[in-house]
Short mmCIF file of C-alpha atoms in Angstrom, two decimals:
data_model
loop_
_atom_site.label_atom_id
_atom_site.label_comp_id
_atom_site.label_asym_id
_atom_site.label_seq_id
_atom_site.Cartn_x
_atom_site.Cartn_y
_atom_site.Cartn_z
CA UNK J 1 -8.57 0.27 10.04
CA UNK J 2 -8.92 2.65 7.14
CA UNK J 3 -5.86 1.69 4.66
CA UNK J 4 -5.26 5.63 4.03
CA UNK J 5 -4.34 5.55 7.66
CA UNK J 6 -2.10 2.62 7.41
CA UNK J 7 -0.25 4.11 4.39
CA UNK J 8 0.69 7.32 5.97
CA UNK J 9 1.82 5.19 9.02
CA UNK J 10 3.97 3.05 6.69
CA UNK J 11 5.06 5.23 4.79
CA UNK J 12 6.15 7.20 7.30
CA UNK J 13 8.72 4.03 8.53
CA UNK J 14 8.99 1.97 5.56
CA UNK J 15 7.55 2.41 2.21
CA UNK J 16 8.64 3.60 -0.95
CA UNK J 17 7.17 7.05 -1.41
CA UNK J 18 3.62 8.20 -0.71
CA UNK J 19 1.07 6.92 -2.53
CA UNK J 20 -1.11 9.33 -3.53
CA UNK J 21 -3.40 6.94 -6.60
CA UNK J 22 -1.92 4.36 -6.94
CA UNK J 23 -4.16 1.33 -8.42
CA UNK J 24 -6.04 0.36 -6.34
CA UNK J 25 -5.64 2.07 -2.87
CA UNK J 26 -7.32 0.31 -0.07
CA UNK J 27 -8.19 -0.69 3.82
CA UNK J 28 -5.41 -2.65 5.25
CA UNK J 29 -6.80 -3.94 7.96
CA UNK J 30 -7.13 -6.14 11.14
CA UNK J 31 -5.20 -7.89 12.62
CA UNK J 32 -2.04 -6.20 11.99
CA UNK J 33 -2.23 -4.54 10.03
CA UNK J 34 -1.00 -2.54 9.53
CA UNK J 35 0.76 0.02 12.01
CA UNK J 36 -1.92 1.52 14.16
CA UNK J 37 -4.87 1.13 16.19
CA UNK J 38 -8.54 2.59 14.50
CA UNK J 39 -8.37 6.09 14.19
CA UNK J 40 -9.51 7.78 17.66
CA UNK J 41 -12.91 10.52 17.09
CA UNK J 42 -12.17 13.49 15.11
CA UNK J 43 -12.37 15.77 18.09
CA UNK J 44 -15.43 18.34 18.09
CA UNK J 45 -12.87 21.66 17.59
CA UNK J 46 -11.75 19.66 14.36
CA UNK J 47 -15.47 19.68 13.07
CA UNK J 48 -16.04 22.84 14.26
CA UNK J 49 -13.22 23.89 11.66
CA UNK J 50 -14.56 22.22 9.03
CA UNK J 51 -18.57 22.48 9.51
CA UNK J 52 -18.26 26.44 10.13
CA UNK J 53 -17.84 29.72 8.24
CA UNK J 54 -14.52 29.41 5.78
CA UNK J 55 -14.24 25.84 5.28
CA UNK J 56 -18.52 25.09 4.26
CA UNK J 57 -17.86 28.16 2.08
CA UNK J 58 -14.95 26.84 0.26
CA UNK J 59 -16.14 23.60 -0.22
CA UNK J 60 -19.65 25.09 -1.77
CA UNK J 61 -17.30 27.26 -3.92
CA UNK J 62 -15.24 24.41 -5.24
CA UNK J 63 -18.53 22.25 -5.57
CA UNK J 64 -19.75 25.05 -8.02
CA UNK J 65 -16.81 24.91 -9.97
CA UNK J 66 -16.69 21.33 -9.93
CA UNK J 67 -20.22 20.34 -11.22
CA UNK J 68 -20.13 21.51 -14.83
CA UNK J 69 -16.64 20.05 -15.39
CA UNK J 70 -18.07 16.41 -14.46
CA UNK J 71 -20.74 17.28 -16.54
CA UNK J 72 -17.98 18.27 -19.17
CA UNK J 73 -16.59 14.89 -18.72
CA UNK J 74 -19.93 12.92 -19.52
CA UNK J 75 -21.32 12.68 -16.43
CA UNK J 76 -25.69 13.16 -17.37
CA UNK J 77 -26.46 16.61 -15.35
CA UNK J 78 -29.23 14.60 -13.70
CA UNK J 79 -27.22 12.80 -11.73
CA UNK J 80 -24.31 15.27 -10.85
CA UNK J 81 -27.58 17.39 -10.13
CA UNK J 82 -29.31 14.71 -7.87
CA UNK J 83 -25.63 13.45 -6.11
CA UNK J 84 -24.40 16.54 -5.39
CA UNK J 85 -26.96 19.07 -4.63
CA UNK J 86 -27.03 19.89 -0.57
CA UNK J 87 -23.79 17.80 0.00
CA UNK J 88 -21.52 19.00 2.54
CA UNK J 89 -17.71 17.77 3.41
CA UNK J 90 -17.22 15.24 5.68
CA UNK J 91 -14.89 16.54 8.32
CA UNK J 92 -13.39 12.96 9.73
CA UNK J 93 -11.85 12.46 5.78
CA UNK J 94 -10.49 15.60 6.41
CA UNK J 95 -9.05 14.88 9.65
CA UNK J 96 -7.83 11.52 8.49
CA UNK J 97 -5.63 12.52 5.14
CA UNK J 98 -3.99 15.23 6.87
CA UNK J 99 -2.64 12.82 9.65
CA UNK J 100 0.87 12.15 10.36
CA UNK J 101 1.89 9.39 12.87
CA UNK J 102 3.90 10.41 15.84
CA UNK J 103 5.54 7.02 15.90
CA UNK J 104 6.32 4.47 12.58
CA UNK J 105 6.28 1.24 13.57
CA UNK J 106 9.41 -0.64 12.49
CA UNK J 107 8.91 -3.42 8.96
CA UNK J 108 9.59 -6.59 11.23
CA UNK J 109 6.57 -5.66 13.93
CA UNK J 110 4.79 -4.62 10.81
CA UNK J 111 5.43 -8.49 9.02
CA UNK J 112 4.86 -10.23 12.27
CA UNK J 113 1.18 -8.91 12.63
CA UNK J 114 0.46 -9.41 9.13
CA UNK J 115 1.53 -13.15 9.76
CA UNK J 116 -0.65 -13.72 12.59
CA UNK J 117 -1.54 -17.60 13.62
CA UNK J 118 -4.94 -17.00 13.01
CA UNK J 119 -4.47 -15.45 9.59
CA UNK J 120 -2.36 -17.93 8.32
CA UNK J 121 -5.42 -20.43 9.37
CA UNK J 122 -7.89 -18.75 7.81
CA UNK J 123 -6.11 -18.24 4.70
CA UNK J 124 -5.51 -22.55 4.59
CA UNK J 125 -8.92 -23.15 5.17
CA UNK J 126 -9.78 -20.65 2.47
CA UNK J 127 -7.38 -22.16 -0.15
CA UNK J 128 -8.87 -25.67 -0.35
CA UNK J 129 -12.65 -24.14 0.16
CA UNK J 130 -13.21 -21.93 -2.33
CA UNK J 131 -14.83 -23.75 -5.09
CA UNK J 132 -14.13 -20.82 -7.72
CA UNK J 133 -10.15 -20.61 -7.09
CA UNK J 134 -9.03 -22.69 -9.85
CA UNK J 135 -10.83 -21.11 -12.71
CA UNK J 136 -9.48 -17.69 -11.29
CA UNK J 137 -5.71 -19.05 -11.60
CA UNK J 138 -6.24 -19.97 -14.83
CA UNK J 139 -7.99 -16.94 -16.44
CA UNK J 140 -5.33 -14.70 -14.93
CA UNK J 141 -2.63 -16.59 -14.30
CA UNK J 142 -2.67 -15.49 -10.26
CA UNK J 143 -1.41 -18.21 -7.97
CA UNK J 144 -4.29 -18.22 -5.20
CA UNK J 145 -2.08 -17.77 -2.19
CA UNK J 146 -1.71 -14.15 -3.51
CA UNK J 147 -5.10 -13.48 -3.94
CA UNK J 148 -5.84 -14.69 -0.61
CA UNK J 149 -3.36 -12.64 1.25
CA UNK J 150 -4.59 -9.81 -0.95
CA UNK J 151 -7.77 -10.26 0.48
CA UNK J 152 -6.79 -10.72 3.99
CA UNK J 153 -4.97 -7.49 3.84
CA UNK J 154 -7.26 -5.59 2.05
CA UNK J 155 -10.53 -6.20 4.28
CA UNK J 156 -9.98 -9.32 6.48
CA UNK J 157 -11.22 -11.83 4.12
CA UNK J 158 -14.12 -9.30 3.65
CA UNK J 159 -15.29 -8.48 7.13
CA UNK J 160 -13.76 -5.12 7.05
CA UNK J 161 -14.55 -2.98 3.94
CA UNK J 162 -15.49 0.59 5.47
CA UNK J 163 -18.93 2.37 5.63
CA UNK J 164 -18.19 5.45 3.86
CA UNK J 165 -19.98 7.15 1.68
CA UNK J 166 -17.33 7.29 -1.18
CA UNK J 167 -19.11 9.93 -3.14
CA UNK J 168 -18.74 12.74 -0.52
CA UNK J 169 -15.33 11.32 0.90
CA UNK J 170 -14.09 11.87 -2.70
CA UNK J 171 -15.67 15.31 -2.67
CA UNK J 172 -13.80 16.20 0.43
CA UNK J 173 -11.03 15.16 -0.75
CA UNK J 174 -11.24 17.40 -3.46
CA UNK J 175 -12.15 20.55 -1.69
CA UNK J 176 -9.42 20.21 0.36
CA UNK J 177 -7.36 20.43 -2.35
CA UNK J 178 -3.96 18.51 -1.61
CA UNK J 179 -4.77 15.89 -3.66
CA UNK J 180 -7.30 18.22 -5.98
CA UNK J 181 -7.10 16.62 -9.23
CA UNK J 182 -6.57 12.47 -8.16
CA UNK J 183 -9.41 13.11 -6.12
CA UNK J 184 -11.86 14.90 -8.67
CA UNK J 185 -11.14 12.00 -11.17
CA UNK J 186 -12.05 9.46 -8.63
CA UNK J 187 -15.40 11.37 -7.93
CA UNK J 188 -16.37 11.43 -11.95
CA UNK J 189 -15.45 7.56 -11.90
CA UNK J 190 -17.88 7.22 -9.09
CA UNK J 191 -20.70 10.08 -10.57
CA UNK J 192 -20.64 7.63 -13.70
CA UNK J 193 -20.76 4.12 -12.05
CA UNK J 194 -24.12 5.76 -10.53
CA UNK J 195 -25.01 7.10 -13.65
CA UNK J 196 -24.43 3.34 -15.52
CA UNK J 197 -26.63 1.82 -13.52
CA UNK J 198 -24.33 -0.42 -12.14
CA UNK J 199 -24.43 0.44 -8.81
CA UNK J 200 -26.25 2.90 -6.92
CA UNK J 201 -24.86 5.32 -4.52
CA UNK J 202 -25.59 3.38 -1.31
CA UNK J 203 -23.85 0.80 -2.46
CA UNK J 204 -20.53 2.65 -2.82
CA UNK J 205 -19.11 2.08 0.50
CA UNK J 206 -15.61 2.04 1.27
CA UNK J 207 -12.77 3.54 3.05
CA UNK J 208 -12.47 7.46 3.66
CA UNK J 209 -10.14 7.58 0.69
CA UNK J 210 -12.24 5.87 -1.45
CA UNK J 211 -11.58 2.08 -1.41
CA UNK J 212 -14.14 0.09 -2.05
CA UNK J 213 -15.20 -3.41 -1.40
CA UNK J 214 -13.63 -6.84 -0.39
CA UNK J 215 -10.41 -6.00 -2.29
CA UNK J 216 -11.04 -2.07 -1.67
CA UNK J 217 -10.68 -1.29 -5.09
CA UNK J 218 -10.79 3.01 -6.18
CA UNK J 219 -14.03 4.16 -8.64
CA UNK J 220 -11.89 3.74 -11.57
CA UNK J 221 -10.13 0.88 -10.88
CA UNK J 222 -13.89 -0.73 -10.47
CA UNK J 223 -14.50 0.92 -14.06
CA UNK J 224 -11.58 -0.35 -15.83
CA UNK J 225 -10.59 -3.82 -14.06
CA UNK J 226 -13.62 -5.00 -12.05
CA UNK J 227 -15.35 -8.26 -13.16
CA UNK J 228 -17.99 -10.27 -12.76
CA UNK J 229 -16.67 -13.72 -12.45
CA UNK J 230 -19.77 -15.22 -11.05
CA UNK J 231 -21.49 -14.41 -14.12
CA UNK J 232 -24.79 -13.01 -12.02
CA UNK J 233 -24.60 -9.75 -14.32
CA UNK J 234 -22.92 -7.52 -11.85
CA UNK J 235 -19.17 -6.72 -10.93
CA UNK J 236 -19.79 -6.94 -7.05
CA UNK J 237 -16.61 -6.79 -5.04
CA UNK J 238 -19.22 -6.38 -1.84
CA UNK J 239 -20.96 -9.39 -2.15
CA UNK J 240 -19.28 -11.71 -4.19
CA UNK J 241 -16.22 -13.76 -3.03
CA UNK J 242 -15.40 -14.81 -6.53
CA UNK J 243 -15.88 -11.36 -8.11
CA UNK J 244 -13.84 -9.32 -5.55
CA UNK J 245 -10.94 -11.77 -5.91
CA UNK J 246 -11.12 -12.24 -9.50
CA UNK J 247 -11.35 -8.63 -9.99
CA UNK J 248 -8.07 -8.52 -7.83
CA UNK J 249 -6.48 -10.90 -10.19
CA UNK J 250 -6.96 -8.55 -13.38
CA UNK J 251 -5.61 -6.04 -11.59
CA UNK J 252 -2.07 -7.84 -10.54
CA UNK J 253 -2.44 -9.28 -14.15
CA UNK J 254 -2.78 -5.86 -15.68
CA UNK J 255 -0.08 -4.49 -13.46
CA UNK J 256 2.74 -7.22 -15.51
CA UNK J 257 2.06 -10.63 -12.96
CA UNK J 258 4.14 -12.94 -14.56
CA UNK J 259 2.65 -16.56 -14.60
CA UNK J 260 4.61 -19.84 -13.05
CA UNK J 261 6.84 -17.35 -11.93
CA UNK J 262 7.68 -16.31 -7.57
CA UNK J 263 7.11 -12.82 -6.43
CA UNK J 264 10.72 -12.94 -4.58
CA UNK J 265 13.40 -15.12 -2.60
CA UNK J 266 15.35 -14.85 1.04
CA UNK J 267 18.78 -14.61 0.52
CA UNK J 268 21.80 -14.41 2.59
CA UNK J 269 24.60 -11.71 1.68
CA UNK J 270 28.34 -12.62 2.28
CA UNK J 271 30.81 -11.18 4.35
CA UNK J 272 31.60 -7.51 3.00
CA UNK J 273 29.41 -7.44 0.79
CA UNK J 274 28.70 -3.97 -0.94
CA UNK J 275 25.01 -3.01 0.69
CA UNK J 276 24.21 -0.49 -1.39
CA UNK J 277 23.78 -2.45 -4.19
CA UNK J 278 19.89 -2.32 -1.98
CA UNK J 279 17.66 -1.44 -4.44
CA UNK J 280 19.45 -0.84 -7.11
CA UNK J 281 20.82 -3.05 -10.51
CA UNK J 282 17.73 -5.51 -11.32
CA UNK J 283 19.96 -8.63 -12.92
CA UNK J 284 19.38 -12.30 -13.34
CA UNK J 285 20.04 -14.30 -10.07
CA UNK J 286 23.10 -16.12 -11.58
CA UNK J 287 24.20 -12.30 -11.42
CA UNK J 288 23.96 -12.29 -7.43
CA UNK J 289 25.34 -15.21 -7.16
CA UNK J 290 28.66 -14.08 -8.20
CA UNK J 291 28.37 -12.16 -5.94
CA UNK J 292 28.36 -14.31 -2.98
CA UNK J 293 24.27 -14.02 -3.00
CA UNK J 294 22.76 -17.38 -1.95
CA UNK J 295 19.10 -17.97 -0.99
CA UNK J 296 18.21 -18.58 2.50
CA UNK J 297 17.16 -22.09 1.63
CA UNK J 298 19.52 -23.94 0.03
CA UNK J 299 16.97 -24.91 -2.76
CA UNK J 300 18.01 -24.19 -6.48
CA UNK J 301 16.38 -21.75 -8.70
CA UNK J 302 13.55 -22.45 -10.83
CA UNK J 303 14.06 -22.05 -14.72
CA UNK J 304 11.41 -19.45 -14.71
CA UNK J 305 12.99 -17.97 -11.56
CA UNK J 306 16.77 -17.91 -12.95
CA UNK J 307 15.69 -16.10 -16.01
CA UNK J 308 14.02 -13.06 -14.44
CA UNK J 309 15.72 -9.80 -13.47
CA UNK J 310 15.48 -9.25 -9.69
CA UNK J 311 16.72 -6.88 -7.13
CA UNK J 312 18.27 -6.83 -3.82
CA UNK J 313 15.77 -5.18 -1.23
CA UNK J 314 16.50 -4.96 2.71
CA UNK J 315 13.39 -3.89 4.35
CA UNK J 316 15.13 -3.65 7.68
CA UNK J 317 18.72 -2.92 6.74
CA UNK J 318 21.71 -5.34 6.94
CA UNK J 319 20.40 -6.51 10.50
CA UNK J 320 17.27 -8.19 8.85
CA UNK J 321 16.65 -10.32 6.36
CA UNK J 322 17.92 -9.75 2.28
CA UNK J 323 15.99 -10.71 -0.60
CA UNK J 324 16.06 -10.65 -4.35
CA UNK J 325 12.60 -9.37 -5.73
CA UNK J 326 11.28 -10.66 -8.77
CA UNK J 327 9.17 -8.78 -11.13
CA UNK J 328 5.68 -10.25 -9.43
CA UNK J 329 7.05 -8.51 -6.51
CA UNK J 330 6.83 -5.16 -8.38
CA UNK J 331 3.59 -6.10 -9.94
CA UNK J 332 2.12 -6.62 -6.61
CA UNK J 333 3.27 -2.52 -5.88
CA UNK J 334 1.31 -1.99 -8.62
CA UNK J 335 -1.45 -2.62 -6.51
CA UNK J 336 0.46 -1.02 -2.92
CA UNK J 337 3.52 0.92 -4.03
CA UNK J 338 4.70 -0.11 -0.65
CA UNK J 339 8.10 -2.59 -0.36
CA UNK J 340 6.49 -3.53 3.17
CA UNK J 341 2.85 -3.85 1.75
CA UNK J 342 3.94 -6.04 -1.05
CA UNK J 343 6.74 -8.22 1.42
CA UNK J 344 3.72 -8.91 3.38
CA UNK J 345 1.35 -10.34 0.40
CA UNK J 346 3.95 -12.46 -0.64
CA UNK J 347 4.96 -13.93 2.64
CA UNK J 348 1.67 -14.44 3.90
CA UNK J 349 0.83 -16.44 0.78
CA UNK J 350 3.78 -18.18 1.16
CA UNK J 351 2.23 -19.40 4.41
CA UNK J 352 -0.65 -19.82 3.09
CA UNK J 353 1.37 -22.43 0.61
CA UNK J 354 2.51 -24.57 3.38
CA UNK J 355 6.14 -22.46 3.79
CA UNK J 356 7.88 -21.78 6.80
CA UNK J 357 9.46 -18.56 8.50
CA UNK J 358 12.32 -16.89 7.44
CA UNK J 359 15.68 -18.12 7.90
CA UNK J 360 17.14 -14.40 9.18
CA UNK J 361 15.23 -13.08 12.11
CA UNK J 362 13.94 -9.32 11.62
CA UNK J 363 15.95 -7.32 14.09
CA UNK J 364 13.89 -6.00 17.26
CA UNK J 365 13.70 -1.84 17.17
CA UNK J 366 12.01 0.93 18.71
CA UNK J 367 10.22 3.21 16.48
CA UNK J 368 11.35 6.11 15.37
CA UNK J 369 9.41 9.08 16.26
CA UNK J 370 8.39 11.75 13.97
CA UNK J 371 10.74 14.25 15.60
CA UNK J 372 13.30 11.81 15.16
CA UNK J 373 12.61 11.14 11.65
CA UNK J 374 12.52 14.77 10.21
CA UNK J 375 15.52 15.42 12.37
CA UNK J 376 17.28 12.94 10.28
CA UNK J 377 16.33 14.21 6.82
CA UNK J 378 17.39 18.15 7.97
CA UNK J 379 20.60 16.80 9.61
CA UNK J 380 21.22 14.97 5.71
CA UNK J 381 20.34 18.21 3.78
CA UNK J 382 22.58 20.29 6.54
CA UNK J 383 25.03 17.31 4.90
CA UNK J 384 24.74 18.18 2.02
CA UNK J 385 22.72 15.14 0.88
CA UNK J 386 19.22 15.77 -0.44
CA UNK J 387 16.60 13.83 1.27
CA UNK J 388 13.83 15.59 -0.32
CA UNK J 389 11.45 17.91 1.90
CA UNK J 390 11.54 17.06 5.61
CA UNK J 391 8.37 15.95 6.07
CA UNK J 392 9.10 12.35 8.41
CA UNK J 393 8.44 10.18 5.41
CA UNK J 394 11.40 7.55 5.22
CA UNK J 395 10.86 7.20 0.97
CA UNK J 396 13.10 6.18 -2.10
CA UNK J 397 14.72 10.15 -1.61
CA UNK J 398 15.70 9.43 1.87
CA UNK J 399 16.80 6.57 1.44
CA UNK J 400 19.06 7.64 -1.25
CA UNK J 401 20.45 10.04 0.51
CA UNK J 402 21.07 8.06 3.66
CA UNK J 403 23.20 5.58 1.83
CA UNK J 404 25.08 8.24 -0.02
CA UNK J 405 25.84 9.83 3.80
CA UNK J 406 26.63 6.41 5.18
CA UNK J 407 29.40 5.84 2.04
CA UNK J 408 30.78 8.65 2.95
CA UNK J 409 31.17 7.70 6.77
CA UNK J 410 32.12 4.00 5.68
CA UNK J 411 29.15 2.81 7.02
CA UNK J 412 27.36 -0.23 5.89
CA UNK J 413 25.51 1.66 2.85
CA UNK J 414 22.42 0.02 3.43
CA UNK J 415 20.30 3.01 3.50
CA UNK J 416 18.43 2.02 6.48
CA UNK J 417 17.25 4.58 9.17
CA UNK J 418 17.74 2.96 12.64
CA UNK J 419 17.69 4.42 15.84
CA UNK J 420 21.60 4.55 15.64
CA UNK J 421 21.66 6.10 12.52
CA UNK J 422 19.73 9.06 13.71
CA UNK J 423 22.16 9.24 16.51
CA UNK J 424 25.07 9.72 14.15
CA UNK J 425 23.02 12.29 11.80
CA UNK J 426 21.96 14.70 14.38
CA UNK J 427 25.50 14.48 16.16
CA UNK J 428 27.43 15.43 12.89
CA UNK J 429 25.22 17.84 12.06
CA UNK J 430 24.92 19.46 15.41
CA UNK J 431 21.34 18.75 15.47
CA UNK J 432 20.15 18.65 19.12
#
């Protein structure tokens, strides 16, 4: 499953806020993965659309314009010449980006895929296998459970890395315009990877939106992170096992990783406790713990642990389970600005580690439909609390605005969109 796909599905139920570039934007993939089933054919009225009259012409006219500003931008004429003479847009990208999900699927189905039996076998065997893992950990300071569940999720251990042509799925990207300018930069990274040498333009495969490789990196996240930890002379996160998830460790290193210290801890919350503290003050866990906050396990913290600012996140409201986030968690969002994504990289190496489930179950729900979802963010501006534009995309702005809504009802202010929550919004605000 293309991971452009999954993030619009996720995001849609769960994440933080749309991510339009974020590092390295990839192909979350099989088995759960993420929320939805491979997208269905783009049906033929859709390519009719984009294949005929307006839609070729617009994409030739913004292929004009765009030619001699990558040439502006160093890329040799010769080879925007030879890459992008006679290409045309590719009409399933199109169909793809501009897809919203009619259903999100709720954060605990989401978990329970990505922590799949088999997974969580594969990953073990991986762990103990891989010859090249213990250099990797100490160059970058990466625990290798991470970079394995990166890798899981990213392509399914590298079985699932996408078969586009990334040069014209960047292009019609670009023509289409929503995301103009991200797209147009990752089209020059990929104009001068070609034009290094490096790699040529059959072998930049990857996802519709551009992700490439085992750890479905973007064209300029290959430029500026990518290695070549094999030391063969060539950054290949196709090929090579040990480049794709070395090149994944620079990344999380680059985006803050902090060594010999955990990405985040279950907790339980106390009895009245004041839920919308949710992600908000990032404080030491000695902090929470005056607070009533205790982790789920009964263990202590770790020096490293105790001295790191974390914050309270519930993915699934104050039905599911609590925890405080360290600053790895964030650093893995560096790579997924997703809370969801970056819960399931760290649970799933946690598994990987030998660690059990969770303590708190995650509560069972019905997902929320899109109708249902942009009811609730209209009935919360009718409010008079600004979710940001109704567009079905649960985010930081919604979220926000729920919690302020439920303080004012004395609700639990956990900011949480349920099934009962939308209930209550579209009944106060006489939404039918």
């Amino acid at each position: 499953m293309d991971r452009r796909v999954f993030l619009v599905l996720l995001l849609a139920g769960c994440a933080d806020t749309t991510v339009n570039a974020p590092l390295a934007p990839s192909t979350p993939v099989a088995p759960p993965p993420k929320v939805s089933s491979p997208a269905a054919p783009t049906p033929p009225s859709a390519v009719t659309a984009i294949e005929t009259g307006g839609q070729v012409a617009a994409f030739n006219a913004w292929l004009a314009d765009f030619k001699p500003r990558a040439v502006a931008a160093g890329v040799p004429q010769a080879v925007v010449d030879r890459e992008l003479d006679g290409l045309t847009p590719n009409p399933r990208v199109i169909s793809l980006d501009g897809r919203q999900p009619e259903f999100s699927k709720p954060v605990g189905d989401y978990i329970k895929g990505v922590i799949s039996d088999d997974r969580v076998a594969v990953g073990r065997g991986k762990r103990d296998g891989l010859a090249f893992l213990p250099g990797v950990e100490q160059r970058y300071g990466v625990p290798r459970d991470i970079l394995l569940a990166v890798w899981a999720m990213e392509s399914a251990f590298g079985k699932i890395q996408g078969d586009f042509d990334v040069v014209r799925s960047m292009a019609s990207l670009a023509a289409d315009g929503r995301r103009r300018a991200w797209a147009e930069g990752e089209l020059i990274a990929a104009l001068k990877i070609i034009a290094s040498g490096e790699d040529r333009r059959d072998q930049l495969k990857g996802s519709w939106a551009g992700a490439m490789g085992q750890t479905q990196f973007l064209p300029s996240n290959y430029i500026s992170t990518a290695v070549d930890f094999d030391g063969d002379g060539r950054r290949d996160i196709w090929g090579s096992d040990a480049d794709s998830l070395a090149s994944a460790a620079n990344l999380l290193a680059k985006g803050g990783w902090k060594p010999g210290v955990g990405w985040a801890k279950e907790v339980v919350l106390p009895a009245g406790f004041d839920y919308s503290l949710a992600e908000g003050p990032r404080e030491v866990p000695s902090w929470w713990e005056a607070k009533g906050v205790k982790r789920a396990d009964g263990l202590p913290w770790t020096a490293a642990d105790a001295a790191q600012p974390a914050g309270l996140i519930l993915p699934a409201g104050a039905a599911g389970p609590a925890f405080l986030a360290l600053p790895n968690h964030f650093a893995i969002r560096k790579y997924n600005n997703s809370t969801s994504y970056a819960l399931g990289i760290g649970l799933l190496a946690d598994r990987f580690g030998g660690g059990g489930p969770l303590v708190t179950a995650w509560p069972v729900e019905q997902p929320l439909s899109l109708d249902d979802r942009m009811a609730a963010q209209i009935a919360l501006a009718r409010l008079g609390f600004d979710p940001g534009p109704a567009d079905g995309v649960i985010g930081a702005g919604t979220r926000k605005a729920l919690r302020a809504w439920q303080q004012s009802r004395q609700l639990p202010a956990d900011g949480y969109l349920s099934s009962d929550m939308v209930v209550k919004l579209k009944a106060q605000a006489a939404i039918s």
